[in-house]
Short mmCIF file of C-alpha atoms in Angstrom, two decimals:
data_model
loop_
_atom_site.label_atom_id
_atom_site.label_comp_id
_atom_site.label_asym_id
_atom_site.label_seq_id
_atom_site.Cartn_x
_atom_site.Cartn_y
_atom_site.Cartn_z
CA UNK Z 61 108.61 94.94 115.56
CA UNK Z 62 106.02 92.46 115.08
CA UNK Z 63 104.16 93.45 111.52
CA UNK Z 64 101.00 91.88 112.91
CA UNK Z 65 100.61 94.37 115.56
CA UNK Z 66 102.79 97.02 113.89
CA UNK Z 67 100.02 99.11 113.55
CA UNK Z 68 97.44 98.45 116.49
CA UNK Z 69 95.85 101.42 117.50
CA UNK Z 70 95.76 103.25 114.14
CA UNK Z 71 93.80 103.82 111.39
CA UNK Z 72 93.11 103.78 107.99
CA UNK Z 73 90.70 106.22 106.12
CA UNK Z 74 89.94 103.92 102.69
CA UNK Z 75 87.86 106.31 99.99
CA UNK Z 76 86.27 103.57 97.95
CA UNK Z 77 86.72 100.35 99.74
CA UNK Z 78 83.93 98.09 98.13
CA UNK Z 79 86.06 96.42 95.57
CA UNK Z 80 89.12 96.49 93.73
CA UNK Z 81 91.80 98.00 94.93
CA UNK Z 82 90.07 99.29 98.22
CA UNK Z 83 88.72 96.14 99.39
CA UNK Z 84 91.85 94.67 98.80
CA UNK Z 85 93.70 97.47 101.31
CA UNK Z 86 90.95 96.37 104.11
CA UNK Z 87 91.48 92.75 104.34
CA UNK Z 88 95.75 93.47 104.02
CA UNK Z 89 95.89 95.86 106.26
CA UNK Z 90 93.21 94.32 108.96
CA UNK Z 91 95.21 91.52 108.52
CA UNK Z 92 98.07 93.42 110.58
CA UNK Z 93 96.12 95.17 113.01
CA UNK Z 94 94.88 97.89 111.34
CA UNK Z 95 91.42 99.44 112.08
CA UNK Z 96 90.04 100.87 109.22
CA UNK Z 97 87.22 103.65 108.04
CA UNK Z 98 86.21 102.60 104.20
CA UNK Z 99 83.92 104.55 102.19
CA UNK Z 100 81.99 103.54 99.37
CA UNK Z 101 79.04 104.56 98.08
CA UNK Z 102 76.51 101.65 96.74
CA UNK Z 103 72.98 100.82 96.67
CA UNK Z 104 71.09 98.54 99.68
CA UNK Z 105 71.68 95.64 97.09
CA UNK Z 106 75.29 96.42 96.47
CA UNK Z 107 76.06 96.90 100.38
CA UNK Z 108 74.46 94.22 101.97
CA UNK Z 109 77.34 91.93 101.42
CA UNK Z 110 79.89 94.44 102.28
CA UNK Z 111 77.89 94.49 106.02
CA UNK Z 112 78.29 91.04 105.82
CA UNK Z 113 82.26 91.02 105.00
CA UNK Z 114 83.94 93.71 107.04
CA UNK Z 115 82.20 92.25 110.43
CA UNK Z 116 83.88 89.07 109.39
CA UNK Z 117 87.71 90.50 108.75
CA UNK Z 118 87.36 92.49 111.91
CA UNK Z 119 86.49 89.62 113.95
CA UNK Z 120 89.31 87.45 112.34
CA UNK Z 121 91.99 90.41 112.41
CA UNK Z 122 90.96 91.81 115.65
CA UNK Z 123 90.47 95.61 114.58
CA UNK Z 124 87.58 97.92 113.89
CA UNK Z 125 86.05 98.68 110.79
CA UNK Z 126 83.70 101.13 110.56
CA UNK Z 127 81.80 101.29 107.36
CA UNK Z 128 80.42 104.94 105.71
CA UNK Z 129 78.21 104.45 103.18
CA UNK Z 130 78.32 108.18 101.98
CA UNK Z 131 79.18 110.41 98.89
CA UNK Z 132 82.89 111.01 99.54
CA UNK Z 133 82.90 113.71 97.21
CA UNK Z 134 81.01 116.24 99.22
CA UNK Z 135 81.57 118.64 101.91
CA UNK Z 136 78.59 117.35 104.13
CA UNK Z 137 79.99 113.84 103.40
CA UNK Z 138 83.57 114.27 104.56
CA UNK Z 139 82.47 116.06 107.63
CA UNK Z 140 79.68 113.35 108.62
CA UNK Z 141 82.82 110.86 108.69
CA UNK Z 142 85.08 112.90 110.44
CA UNK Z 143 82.91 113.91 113.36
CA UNK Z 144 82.41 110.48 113.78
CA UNK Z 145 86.27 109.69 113.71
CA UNK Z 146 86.77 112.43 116.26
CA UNK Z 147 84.02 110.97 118.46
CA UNK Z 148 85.26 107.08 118.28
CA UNK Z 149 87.48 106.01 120.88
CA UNK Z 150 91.00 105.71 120.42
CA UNK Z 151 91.44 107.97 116.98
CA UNK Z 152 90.22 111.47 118.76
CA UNK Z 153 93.80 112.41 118.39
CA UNK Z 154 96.80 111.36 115.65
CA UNK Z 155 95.25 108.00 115.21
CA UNK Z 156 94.98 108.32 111.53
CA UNK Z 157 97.82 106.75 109.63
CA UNK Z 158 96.54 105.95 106.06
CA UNK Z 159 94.15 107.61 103.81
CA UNK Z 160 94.07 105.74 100.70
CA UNK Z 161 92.16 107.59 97.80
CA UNK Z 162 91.03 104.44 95.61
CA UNK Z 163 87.69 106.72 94.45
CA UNK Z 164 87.06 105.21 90.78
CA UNK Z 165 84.29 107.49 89.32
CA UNK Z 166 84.12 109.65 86.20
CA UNK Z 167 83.12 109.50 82.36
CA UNK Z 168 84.48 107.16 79.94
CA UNK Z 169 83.60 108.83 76.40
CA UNK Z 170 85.40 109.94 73.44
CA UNK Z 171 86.35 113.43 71.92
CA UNK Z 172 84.49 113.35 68.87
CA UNK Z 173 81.27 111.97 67.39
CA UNK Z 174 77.98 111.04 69.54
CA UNK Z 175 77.95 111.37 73.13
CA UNK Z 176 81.22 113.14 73.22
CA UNK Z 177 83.22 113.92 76.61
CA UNK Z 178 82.15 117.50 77.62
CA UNK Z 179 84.22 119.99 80.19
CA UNK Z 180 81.62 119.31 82.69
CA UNK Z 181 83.13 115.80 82.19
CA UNK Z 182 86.45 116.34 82.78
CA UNK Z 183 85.60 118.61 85.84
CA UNK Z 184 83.72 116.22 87.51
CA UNK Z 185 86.16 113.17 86.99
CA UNK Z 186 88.85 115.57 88.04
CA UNK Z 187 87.42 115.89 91.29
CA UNK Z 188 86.44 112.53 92.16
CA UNK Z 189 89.84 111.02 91.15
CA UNK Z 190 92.39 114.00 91.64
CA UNK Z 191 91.21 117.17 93.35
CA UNK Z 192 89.20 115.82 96.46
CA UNK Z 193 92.13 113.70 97.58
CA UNK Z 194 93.53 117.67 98.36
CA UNK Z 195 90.23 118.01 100.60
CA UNK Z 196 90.18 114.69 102.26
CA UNK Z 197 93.95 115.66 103.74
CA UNK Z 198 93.27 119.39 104.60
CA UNK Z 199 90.22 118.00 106.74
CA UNK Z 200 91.55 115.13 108.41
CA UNK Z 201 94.92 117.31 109.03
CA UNK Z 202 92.88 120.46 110.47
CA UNK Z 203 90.67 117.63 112.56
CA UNK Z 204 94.29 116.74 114.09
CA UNK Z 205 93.46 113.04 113.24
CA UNK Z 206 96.64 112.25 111.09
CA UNK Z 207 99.28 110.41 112.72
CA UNK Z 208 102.82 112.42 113.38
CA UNK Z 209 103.89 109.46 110.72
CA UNK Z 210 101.21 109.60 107.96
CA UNK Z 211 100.70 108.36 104.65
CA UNK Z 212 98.74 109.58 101.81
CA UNK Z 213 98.32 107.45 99.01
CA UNK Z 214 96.31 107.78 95.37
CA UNK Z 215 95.91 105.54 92.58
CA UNK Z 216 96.91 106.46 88.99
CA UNK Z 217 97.62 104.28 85.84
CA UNK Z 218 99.21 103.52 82.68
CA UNK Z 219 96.23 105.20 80.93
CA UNK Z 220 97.28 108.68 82.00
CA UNK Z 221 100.39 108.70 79.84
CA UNK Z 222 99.43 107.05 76.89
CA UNK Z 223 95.40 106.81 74.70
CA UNK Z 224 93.07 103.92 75.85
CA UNK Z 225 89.75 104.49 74.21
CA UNK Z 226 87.29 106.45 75.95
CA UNK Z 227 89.54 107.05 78.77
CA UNK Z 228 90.74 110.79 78.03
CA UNK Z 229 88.66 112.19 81.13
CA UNK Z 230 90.12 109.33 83.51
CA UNK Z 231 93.06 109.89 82.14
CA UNK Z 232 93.35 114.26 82.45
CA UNK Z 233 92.26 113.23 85.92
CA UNK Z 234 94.54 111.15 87.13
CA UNK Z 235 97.57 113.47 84.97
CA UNK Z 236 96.11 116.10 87.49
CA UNK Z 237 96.59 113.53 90.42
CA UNK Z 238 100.20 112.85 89.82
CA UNK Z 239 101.01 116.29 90.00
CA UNK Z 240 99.02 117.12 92.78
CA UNK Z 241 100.74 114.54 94.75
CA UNK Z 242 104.35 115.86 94.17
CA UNK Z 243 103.41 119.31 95.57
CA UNK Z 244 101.34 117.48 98.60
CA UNK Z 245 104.65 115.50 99.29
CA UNK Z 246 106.34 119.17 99.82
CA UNK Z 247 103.99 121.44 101.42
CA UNK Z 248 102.43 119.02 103.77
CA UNK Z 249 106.06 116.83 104.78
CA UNK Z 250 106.13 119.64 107.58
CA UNK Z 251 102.96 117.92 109.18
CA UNK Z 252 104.51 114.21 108.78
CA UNK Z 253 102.57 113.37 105.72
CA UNK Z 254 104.24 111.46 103.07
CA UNK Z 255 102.39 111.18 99.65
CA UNK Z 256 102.96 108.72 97.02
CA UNK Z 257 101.38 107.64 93.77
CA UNK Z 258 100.82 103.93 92.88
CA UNK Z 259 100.63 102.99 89.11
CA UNK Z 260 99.37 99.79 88.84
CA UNK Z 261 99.30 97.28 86.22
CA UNK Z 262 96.04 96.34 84.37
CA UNK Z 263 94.04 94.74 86.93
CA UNK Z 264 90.81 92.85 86.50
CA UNK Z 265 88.34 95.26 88.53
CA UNK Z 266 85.01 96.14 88.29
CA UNK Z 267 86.24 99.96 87.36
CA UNK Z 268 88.76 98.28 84.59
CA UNK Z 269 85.48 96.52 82.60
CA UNK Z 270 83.78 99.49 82.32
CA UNK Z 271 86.72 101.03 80.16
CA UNK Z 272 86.02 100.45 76.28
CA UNK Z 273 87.78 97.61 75.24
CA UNK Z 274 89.12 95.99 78.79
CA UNK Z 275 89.18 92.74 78.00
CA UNK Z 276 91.82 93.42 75.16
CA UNK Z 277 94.09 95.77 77.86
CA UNK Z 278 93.89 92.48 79.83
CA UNK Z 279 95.17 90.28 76.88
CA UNK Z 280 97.85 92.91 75.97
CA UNK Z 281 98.85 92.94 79.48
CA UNK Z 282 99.24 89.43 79.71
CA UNK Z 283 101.72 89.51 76.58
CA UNK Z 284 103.46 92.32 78.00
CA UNK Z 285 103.77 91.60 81.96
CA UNK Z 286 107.18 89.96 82.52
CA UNK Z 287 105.77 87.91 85.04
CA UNK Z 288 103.74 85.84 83.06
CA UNK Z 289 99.83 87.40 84.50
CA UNK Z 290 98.41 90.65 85.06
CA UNK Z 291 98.09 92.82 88.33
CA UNK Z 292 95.95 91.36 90.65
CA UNK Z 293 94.73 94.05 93.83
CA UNK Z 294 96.09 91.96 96.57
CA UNK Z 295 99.73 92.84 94.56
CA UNK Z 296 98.70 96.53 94.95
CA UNK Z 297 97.49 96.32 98.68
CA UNK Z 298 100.82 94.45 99.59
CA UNK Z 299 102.50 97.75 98.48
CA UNK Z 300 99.94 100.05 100.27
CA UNK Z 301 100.82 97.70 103.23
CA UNK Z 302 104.76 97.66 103.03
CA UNK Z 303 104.26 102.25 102.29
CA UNK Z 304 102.66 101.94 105.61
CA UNK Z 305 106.00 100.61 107.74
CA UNK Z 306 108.01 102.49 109.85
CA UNK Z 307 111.20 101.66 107.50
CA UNK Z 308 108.93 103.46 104.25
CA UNK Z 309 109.25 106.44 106.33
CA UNK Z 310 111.70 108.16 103.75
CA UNK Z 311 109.44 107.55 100.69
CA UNK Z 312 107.92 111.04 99.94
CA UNK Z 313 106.37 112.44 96.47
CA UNK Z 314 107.54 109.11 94.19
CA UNK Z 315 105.82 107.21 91.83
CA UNK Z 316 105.51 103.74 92.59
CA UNK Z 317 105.51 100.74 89.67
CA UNK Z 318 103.21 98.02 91.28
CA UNK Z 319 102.65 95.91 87.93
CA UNK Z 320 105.35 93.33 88.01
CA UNK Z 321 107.00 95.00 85.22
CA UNK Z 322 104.93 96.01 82.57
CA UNK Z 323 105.56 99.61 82.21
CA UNK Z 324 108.88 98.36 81.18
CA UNK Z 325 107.67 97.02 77.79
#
């Protein structure tokens, strides 16, 4: 099969897809044909580039990319995108075969002292990085939009087994995402959904310098990475990519190292 055309005719649904990790997804998988719905939520400012860029890698990759510039984390915002979906040509039916949960949004305080992390917090963080992934699938799956070969992919990191500094809320939330995913991976396999976790290595996005003290977990992570560099998102969105092949069919429920080998030290 030709991996440039591999996947012409499908989709991707991208939840946060206007940097990092996201962004990175759109150009790789446009790249090999593709189309793609990304979602991101950013001020007139902060999108007029992005209307600038997807045009661009859909006229160089030969796909559709429509852009949503909506809160992904509410009811009236999932629907708005999927009654669009089921209205556009060509994904009506089964045309979905990603949806990529790259939402980076929560509350980076600490336990104790001023300011302190509060359960309202942790319950919103859960949500945007754990729980609505659960929502996302149920809706697209009742819309009949996923593909009879689907994949469902979320983002964790290193940070949810271990303390980085301000990052307990993150780091509860994407705890709750790993385990979400492993009962996904059973209970919705009957529908042709596979689900898999990516934890990926420090990586120098815009979500990763709003952590307390980034710039020394991307000096530790240089030491440590076996490679010789840290993660950079086009590393991640090769392995979103390559989850995405007919012959990843069989990957269901794992965790998936994408850090060149720094978990190992």
């Amino acid at each position: 099969m030709d991996t440039n055309t591999q996947f012409s005719g499908l989709w991707a649904v991208i939840l946060g897809g206007s940097s990092g990790f996201g962004f990175a997804s759109v150009e790789k998988l446009a790249r090999h044909g593709m189309n793609i719905a990304v979602l991101y939520r950013e001020t007139a400012v902060g999108e007029k580039p992005l209307l600038e860029k997807f045009p661009e890698i859909a006229a160089e990759s030969g796909v559709t990319i429509l852009p949503f510039n909506v809160n992904a984390l509410t009811a009236e915002g999932r629907a708005s995108v999927i009654q669009k979906l089921t209205s556009e040509k060509g994904i009506a039916k089964k045309g979905v075969k990603l949806l990529l949960h790259s939402i980076a949004r929560g509350n980076l305080k600490p336990l104790t002292g001023n300011d302190v992390l509060t359960t309202d917090d942790i319950q919103f963080t859960t949500y945007a990085m754990s729980n609505s992934l659960l929502d996302w699938t149920r809706d697209i799956l009742n819309a009949d939009l996923f593909h009879e070969d689907a994949r469902v992919i979320g983002l964790t990191s290193e940070g949810a087994h271990k303390h980085w500094e301000g990052y307990a809320a993150v780091s509860l939330a994407k705890s709750s995402l790993e385990s979400l995913a492993k009962y996904m991976a059973v209970e919705f396999a009957p529908f042709g959904l596979k689900t898999n976790i990516i934890q990926a290595g420090i990586t120098p996005t815009s979500s990763l310098k709003m952590i307390p003290g980034s710039e020394k977990l991307m000096a530790i992570g240089n030491e440590r990475n076996p490679m010789g560099r840290i993660t950079q998102p086009g590393d991640v969105a090769n392995v979103i990519y390559l989850l995405c092949t007919v012959e990843a069919f069989w990957i269901n429920g794992a965790l998936i190292h994408v850090d060149g080998g720094e978990h190992c030290r």
